[in-house]
XYZ file of C-alpha atoms in Angstrom:
562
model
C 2.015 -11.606 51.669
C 0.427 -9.265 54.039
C -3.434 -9.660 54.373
C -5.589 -6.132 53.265
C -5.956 -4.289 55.582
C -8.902 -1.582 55.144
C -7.936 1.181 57.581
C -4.512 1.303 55.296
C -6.576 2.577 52.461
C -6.551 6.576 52.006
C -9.156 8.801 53.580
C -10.886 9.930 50.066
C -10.626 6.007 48.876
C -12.261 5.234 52.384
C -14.656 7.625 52.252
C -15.650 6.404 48.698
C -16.245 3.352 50.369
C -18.297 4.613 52.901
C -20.735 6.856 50.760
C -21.814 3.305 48.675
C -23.137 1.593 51.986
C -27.131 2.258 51.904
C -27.595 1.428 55.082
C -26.974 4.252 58.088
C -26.256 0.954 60.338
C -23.970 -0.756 57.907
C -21.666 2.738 58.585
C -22.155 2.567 62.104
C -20.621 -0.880 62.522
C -18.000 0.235 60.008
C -17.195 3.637 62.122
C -16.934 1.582 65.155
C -14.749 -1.170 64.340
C -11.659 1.236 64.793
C -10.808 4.465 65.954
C -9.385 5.660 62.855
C -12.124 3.778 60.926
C -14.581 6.218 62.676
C -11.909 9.563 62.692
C -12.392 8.273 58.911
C -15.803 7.643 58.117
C -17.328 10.946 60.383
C -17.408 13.204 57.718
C -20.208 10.683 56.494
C -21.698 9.645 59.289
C -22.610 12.560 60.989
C -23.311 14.360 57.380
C -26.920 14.318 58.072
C -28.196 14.153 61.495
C -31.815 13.998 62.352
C -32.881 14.331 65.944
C -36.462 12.937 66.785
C -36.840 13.017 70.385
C -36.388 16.206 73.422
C -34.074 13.275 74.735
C -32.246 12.475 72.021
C -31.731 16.352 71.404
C -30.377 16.822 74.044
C -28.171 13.598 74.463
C -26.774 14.070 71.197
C -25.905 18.540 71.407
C -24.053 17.695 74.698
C -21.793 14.886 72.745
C -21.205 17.851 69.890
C -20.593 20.572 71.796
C -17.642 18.420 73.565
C -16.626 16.701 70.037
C -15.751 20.054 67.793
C -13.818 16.966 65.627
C -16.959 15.584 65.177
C -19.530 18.486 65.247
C -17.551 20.179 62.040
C -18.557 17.256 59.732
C -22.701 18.294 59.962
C -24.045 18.937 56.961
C -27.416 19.372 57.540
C -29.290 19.472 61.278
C -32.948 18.407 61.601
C -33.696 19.069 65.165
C -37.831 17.180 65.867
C -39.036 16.772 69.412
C -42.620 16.885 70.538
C -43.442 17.480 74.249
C -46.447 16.017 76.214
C -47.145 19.580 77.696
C -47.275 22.938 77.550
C -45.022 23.269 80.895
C -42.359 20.510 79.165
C -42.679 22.373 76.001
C -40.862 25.433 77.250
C -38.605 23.485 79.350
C -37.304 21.154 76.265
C -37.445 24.640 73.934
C -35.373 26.950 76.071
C -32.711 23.723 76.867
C -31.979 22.525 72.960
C -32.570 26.275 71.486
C -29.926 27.109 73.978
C -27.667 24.290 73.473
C -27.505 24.886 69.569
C -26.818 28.201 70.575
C -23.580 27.143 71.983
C -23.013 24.659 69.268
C -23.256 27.064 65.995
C -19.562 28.122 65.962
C -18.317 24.699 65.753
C -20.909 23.972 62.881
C -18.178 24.914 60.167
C -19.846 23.170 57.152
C -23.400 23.635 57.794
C -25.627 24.662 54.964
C -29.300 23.359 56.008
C -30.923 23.558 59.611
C -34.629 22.440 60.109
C -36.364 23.321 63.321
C -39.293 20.984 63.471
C -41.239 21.316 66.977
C -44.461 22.378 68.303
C -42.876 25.812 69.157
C -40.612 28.321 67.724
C -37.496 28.699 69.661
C -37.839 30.398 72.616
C -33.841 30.976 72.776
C -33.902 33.861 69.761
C -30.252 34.060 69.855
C -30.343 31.011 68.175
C -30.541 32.028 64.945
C -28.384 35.149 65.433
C -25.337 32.405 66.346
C -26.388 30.079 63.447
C -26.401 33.253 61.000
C -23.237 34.452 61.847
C -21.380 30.964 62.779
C -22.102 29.161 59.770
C -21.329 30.930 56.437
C -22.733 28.241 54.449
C -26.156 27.867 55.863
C -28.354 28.181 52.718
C -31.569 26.336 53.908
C -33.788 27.347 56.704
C -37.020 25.362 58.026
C -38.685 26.388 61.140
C -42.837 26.673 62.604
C -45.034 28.933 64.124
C -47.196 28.022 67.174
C -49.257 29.755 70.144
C -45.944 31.994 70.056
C -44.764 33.760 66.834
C -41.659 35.604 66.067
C -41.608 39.854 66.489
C -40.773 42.304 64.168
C -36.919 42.097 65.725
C -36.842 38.447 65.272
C -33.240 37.419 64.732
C -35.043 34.738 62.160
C -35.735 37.102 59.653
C -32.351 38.849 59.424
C -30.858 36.142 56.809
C -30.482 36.605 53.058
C -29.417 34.766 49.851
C -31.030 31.922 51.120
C -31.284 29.130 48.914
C -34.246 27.281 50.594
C -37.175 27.864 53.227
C -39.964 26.161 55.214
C -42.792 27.557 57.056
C -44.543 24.808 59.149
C -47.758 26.251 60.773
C -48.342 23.976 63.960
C -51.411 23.105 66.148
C -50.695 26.087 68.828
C -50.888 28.832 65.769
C -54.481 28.064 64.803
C -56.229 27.894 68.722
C -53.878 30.860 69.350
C -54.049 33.201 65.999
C -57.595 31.998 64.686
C -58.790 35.930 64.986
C -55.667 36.989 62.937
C -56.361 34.968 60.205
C -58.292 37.812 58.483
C -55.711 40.703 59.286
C -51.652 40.600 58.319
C -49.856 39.758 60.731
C -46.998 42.055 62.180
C -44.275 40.016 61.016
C -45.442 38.763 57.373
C -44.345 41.669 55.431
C -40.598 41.389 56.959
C -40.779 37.617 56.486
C -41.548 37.970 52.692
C -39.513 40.842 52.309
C -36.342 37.923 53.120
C -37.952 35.895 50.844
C -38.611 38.026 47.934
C -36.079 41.142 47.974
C -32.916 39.664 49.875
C -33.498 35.717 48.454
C -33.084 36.425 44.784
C -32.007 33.230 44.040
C -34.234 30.686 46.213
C -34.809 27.210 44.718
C -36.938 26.005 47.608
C -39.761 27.110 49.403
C -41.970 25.015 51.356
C -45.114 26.966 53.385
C -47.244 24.217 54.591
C -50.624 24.104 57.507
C -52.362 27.467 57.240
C -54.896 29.178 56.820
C -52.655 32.266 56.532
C -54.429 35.097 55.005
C -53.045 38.346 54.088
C -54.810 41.627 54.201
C -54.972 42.451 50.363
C -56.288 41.274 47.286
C -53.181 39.531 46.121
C -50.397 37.637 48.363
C -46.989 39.070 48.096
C -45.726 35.189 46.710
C -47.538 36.228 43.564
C -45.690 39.118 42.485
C -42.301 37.070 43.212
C -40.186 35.701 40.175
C -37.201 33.792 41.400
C -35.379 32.288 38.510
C -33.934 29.352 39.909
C -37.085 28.155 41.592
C -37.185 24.361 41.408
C -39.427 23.037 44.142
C -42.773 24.401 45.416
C -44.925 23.769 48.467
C -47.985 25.814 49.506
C -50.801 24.622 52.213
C -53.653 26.640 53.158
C -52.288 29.880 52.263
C -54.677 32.185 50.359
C -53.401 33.742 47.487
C -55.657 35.855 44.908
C -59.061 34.397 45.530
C -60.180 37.813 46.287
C -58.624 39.169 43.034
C -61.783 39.589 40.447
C -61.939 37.553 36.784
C -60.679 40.803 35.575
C -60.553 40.610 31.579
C -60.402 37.840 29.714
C -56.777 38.103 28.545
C -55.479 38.611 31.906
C -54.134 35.758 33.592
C -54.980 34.972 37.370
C -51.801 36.091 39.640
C -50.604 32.808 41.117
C -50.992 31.443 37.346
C -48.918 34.353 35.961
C -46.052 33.440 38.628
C -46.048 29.472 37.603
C -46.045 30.074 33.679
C -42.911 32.328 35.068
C -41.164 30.083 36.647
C -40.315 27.335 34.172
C -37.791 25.305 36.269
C -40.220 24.351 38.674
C -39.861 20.239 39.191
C -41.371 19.536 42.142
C -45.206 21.295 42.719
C -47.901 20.212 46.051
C -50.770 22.258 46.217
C -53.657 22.788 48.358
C -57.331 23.653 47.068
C -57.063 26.984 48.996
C -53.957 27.923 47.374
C -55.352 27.082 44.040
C -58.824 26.153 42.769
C -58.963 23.439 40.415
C -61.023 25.076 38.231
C -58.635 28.003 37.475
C -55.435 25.575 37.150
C -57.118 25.225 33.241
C -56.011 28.189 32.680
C -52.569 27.397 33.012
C -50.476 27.792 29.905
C -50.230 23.919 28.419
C -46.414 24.358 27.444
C -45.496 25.612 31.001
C -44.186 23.940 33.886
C -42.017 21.440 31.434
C -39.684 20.133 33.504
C -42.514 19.341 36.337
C -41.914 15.242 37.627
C -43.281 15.288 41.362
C -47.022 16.440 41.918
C -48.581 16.498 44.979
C -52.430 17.450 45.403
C -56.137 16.800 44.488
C -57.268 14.683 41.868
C -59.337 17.190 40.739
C -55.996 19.008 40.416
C -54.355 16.113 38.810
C -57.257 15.926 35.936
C -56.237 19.853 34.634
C -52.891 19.250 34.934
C -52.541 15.495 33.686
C -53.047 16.185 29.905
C -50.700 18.571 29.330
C -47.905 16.695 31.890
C -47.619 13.695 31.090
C -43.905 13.771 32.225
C -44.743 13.229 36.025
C -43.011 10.916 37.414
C -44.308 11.175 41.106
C -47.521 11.463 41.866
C -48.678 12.143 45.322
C -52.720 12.733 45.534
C -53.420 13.779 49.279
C -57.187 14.565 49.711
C -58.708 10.757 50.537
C -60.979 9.108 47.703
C -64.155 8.036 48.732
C -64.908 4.833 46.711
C -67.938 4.820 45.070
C -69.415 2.725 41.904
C -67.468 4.688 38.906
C -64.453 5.942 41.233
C -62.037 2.986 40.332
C -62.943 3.905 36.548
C -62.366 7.388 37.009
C -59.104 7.233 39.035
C -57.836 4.843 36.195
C -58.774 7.147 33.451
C -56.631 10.130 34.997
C -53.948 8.006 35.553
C -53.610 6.348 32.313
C -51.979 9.370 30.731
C -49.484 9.616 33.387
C -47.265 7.465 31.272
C -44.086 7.954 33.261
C -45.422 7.191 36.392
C -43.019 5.300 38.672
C -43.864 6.249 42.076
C -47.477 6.520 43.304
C -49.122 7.379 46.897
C -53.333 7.705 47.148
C -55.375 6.984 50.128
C -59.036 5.516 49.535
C -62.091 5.923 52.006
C -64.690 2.899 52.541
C -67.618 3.447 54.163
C -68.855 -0.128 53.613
C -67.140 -3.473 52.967
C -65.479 -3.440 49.890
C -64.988 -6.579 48.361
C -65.059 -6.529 44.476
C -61.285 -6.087 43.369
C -61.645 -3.467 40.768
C -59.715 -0.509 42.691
C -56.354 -2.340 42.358
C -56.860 -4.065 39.118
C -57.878 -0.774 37.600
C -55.034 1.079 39.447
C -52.077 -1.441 38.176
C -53.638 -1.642 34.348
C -53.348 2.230 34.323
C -49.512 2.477 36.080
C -47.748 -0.255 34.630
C -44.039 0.854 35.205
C -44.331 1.414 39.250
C -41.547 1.378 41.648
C -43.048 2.754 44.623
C -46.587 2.295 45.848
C -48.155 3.676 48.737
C -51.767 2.597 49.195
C -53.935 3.717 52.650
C -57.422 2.482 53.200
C -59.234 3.703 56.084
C -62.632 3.815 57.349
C -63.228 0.020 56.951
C -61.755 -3.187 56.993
C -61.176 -3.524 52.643
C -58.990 -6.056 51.703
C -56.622 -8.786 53.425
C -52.990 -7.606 52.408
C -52.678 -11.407 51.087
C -55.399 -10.404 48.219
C -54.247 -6.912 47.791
C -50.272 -8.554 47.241
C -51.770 -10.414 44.982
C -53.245 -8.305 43.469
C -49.983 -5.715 43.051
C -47.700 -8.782 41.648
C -48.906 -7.435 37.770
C -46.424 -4.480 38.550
C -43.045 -6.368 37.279
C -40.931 -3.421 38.353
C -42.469 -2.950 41.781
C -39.720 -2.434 43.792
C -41.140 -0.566 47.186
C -44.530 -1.117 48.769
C -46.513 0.428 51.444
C -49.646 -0.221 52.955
C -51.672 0.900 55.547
C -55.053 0.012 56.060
C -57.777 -0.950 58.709
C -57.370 -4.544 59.644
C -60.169 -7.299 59.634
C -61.093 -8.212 62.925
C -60.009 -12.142 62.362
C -56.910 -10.939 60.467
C -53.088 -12.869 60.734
C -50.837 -11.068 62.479
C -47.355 -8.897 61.027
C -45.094 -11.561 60.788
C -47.781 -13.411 58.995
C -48.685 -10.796 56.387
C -45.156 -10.001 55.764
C -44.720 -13.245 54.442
C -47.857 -13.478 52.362
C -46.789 -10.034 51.142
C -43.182 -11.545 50.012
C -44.219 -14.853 48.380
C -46.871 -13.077 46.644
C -44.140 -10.735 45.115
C -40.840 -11.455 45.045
C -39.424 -8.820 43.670
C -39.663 -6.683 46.331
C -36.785 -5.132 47.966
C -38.606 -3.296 50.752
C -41.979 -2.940 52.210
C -44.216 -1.465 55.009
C -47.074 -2.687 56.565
C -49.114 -0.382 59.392
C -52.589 -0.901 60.719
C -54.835 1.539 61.551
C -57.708 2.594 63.771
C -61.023 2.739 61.762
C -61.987 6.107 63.809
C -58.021 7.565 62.533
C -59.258 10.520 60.808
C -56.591 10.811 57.258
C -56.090 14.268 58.646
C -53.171 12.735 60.752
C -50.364 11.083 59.727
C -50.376 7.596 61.663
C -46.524 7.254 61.115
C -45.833 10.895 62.576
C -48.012 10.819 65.399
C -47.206 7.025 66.319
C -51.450 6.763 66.104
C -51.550 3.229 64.657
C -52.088 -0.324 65.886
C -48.987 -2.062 64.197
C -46.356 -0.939 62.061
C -43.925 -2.813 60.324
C -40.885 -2.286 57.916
C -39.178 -5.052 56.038
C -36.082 -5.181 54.235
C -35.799 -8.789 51.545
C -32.670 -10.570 51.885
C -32.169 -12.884 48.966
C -30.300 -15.695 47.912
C -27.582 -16.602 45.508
C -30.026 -17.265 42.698
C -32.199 -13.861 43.540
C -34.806 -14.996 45.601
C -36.218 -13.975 49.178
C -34.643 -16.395 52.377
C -35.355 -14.173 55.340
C -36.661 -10.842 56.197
C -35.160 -8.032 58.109
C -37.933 -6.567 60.396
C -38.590 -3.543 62.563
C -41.677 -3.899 64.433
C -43.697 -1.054 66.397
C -46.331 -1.120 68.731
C -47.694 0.980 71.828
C -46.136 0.595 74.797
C -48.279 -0.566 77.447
C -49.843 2.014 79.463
C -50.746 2.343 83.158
C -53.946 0.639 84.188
C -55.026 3.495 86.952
C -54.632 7.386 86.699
C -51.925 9.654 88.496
C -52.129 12.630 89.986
C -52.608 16.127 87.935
C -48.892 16.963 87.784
C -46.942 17.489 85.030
C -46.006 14.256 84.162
C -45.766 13.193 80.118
C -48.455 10.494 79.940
C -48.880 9.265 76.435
C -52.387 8.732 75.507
C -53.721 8.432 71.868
C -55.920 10.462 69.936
C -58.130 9.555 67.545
C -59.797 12.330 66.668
C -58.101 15.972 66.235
C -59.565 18.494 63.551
C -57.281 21.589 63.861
C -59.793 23.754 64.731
C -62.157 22.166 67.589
C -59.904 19.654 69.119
C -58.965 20.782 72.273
C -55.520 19.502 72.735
C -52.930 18.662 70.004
C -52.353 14.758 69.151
C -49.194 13.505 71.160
C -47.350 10.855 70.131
C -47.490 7.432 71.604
C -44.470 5.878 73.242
C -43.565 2.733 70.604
C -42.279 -0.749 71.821
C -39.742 -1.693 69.267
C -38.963 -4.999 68.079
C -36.001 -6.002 65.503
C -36.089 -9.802 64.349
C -35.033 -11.794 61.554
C -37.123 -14.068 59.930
C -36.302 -17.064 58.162
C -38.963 -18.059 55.119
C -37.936 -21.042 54.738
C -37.694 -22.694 58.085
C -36.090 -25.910 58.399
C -34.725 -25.925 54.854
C -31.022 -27.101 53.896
C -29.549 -26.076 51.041
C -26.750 -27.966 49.959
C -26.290 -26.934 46.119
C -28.297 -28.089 43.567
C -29.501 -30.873 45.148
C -30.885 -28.388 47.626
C -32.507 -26.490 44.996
C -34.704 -29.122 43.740
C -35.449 -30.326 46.705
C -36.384 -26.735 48.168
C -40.248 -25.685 48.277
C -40.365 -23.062 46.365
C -41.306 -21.813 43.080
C -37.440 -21.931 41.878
C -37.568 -25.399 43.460
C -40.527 -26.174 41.282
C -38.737 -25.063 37.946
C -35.755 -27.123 38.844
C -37.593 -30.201 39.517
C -39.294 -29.574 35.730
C -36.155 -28.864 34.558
C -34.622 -32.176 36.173
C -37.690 -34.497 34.114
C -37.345 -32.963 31.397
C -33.208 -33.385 30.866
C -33.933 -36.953 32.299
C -36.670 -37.394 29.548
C -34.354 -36.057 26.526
C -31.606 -38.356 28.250
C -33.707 -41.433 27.545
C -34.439 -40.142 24.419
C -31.596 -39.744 23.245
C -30.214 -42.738 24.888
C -33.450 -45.063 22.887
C -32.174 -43.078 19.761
C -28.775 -44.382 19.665
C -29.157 -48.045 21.675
């Protein structure tokens, strides 16, 4: 009989195959174990493709603009680089906005494209190729910087599209601060995509700001699309010019939420809304709302009447104080849904009663997903805060990222502690922190942290973690002496950055990278049961209980009938 062979099955059996792998790597080593294996698997490897790097941008365009096989299977096209200056910033811009230039007309299947740099594109014609080359491109994410887009922008020509992200970068606010009070030329042709030819958008995402329109009332307000199902707004100012007006009337911006009642996922800034008109808000709208993102003072209006949500993200930092823990608990207590949480606390002083947590986990009892960030000062060891967490039974995913303490353990050692304290874990993170790391940056995005760490639990027959699968970064080392002023990328970290008097934008740090397994259980055979009981753990434990007490009802039973 012939032995399976896998590249005999049929492409849509294959591909079936394929799609249940989580891991991106696990399809890699399966697309490269055979040419027709990879022919096979491309439509899902190269489904979504996220760039991160100028290099890898441009590394990765060449290899699609030569593979048309390949290049026709992209789905969706996140294109990320940030430059080290301004001189490599249009160098890297007019290269990759070129090169996808060339590449739209073999991007047959295309229906999302997300331009994430410091600068809009300085090759225009870029989206002119990507409009007319790709038929199914739906979604659209780009920024603004030092340079925005003219009236004849080739970015504002699409329509029926079904998403749409506005990123406002570091370059638009020390560029555009004295527009901020005036329109500027391009906004009414911008919303005039968004509103009039976008009838049906589900998606819109407008996120940094300020960006303030000349008028009373912002031309999102008066917009009612019907299929609207996820919301993002930064510092954009809406209606907070608008008077009370009569007592009936309802504010603008919460006349255009109680309209759209499909809306699922909300974030929010406090100059988009003010918490203290969001009580106004109709109690039976927004009914289908499960992922929040904003204020706590936010969350307290809208908590009551929601207690659906499902994801809760609250960005602005909490400054711990004597009744904060209570307070924090008390909002989140009628969140009775709740499975996935991210808050970030502040500490000005040593913190070392362990209320916060306790408080935190008593309120959200049916967790999967915690993020926790503590900055400012050195709070807890992550041994004590793991501890701590193990109440959540159906914790799942954990992240932390916190200052350390100056006569701390190490990552490999905190991963561990973080694993035996709770098992259940399939996957955490651990990242340290500067205490001078304003919460204004994101230490993850900006690659401003000490350590960082993610860990993937490998377990055993009988359920239980054997070994971690880790991915370590730190900062490379840097050079000891200074060069020469010539344009040369140095990396150098920033620390503090406040988007409107730091005089440079943060750069990101070049990361040393590190991939390791580790064992937990070092030096320990397993050789079936016998390995069991013999094994330290708390399984071991339980079988060696288990052994006494069958050899003590053996006896018994034994005295019973001798």
């Amino acid at each position: 009989m012939n032995s399976p062979n896998l590249a005999a099955l049929p492409d849509d059996l294959l591909l079936e195959v394929t799609s249940c792998l989580s891991s991106r790597a696990d399809i890699l080593n399966l697309a490269l174990s055979s040419k027709y294996l990879f022919t096979s698997t491309c439509p899902v490897l190269y489904a979504h493709v996220h760039l991160g790097t100028a290099e890898q941008c441009q590394r990765t365009l060449s290899m699609l603009r030569s593979r048309p096989d390949v290049a026709r299977h992209i789905q969706k096209l996140h294109i990320r680089f940030s430059a080290s200056s301004n001189y490599m910033v249009d160098i890297n811009g007019i290269t990759i906005s070129a090169m996808l230039r060339e590449l739209a007309p073999k991007l047959d299947v295309l229906h999302t494209f997300i331009w994430d740099a410091d600068e809009i594109p300085q090759c225009d014609d870029m989206w002119f190729a990507l409009r007319m080359s790709c038929p199914r491109l739906r979604t659209l994410g780009t920024c603004y910087g030092s340079v925005i887009p003219s009236q004849r922008s080739h970015l504002l020509g699409f329509k029926n599209l079904r998403g749409f992200s506005l990123t406002l970068k570091y370059g638009y606010h020390t560029h555009h601060t004295d527009d901020f009070q005036d329109a500027l030329p391009f906004d009414g042709r911008l919303w005039d995509m968004l509103i009039r030819r976008s009838p049906d958008l589900e998606e819109l995402h407008v996120l940094g700001g300020p960006l303030i329109l000349d008028g009373t009332v912002h031309p999102l307000c008066n917009a009612r699309w019907p299929l609207l199902h996820s919301l993002s707004l930064g510092d954009v100012m809406l209606d907070w010019s608008s008077g009370p007006g009569p007592m009936s009337s309802k504010r603008p911006f919460i006349a255009f939420l109680e309209a759209h009642q499909r809306l699922r996922f909300f974030r929010i800034s406090r100059t988009a809304l003010s918490p203290h008109i969001l009580p106004s808000l109709d109690p039976s709208a927004l009914p289908h709302l499960t992922h929040f993102t904003g204020s706590l003072e936010h969350l307290q209006a809208l908590a009551p009447s929601h207690p659906q949500i499902t994801h809760l993200a609250i960005e602005e930092p909490l400054i711990i104080r004597d009744l904060a823990p209570l307070l924090i608990a008390g909002v989140l207590q009628s969140l009775r849904c709740l499975t996935e949480l991210r808050v970030a606390f502040v500490f000005h002083s040593s913190y070392e009663n362990g209320n916060l947590i306790r408080n935190l986990v008593s309120a959200c009892p049916g967790l999967t997903t915690l993020e926790i960030t503590c900055a400012r000062r050195s709070s807890f060891k992550v041994d004590t805060l793991a501890k701590s967490v193990n109440c959540l039974p159906r914790l799942r995913h954990l992240r932390l990222t916190l200052v350390p303490i100056a006569t701390g353990d190490s990552l490999r050692v905190c991963a561990s502690h973080v694993v035996q304290a709770i098992p259940r874990l399939q996957s955490f993170a651990l990242t340290f922190i500067s205490a001078s790391l304003p919460l204004s940056l994101t230490p993850v995005d900006f690659g401003l942290y000490e350590e960082s760490g993610n860990y993937i639990v490998r377990t055993d027959e009988h359920g239980l973690p054997h070994s971690l699968s880790c991915t370590e970064r730190r900062p490379a080392l840097r050079l000891p002496f200074t060069l020469p002023s010539i344009p040369i990328p140095l990396t150098v970290p920033l620390l503090t950055f406040s988007p409107f008097t730091s005089s440079s934008p943060p750069r990101e740090r070049k990361m040393r990278m590190q991939r390791y397994l580790l064992n937990l259980h070092p030096g320990t055979s397993k050789h079936g049961g016998l390995g069991l009981i013999l094994e330290r753990s708390t399984a071991g434990d339980e079988a060696r209980v288990l052994t006494v007490l069958v050899a003590l009802s053996g006896l018994a039973l034994w005295g019973f009938f001798a």
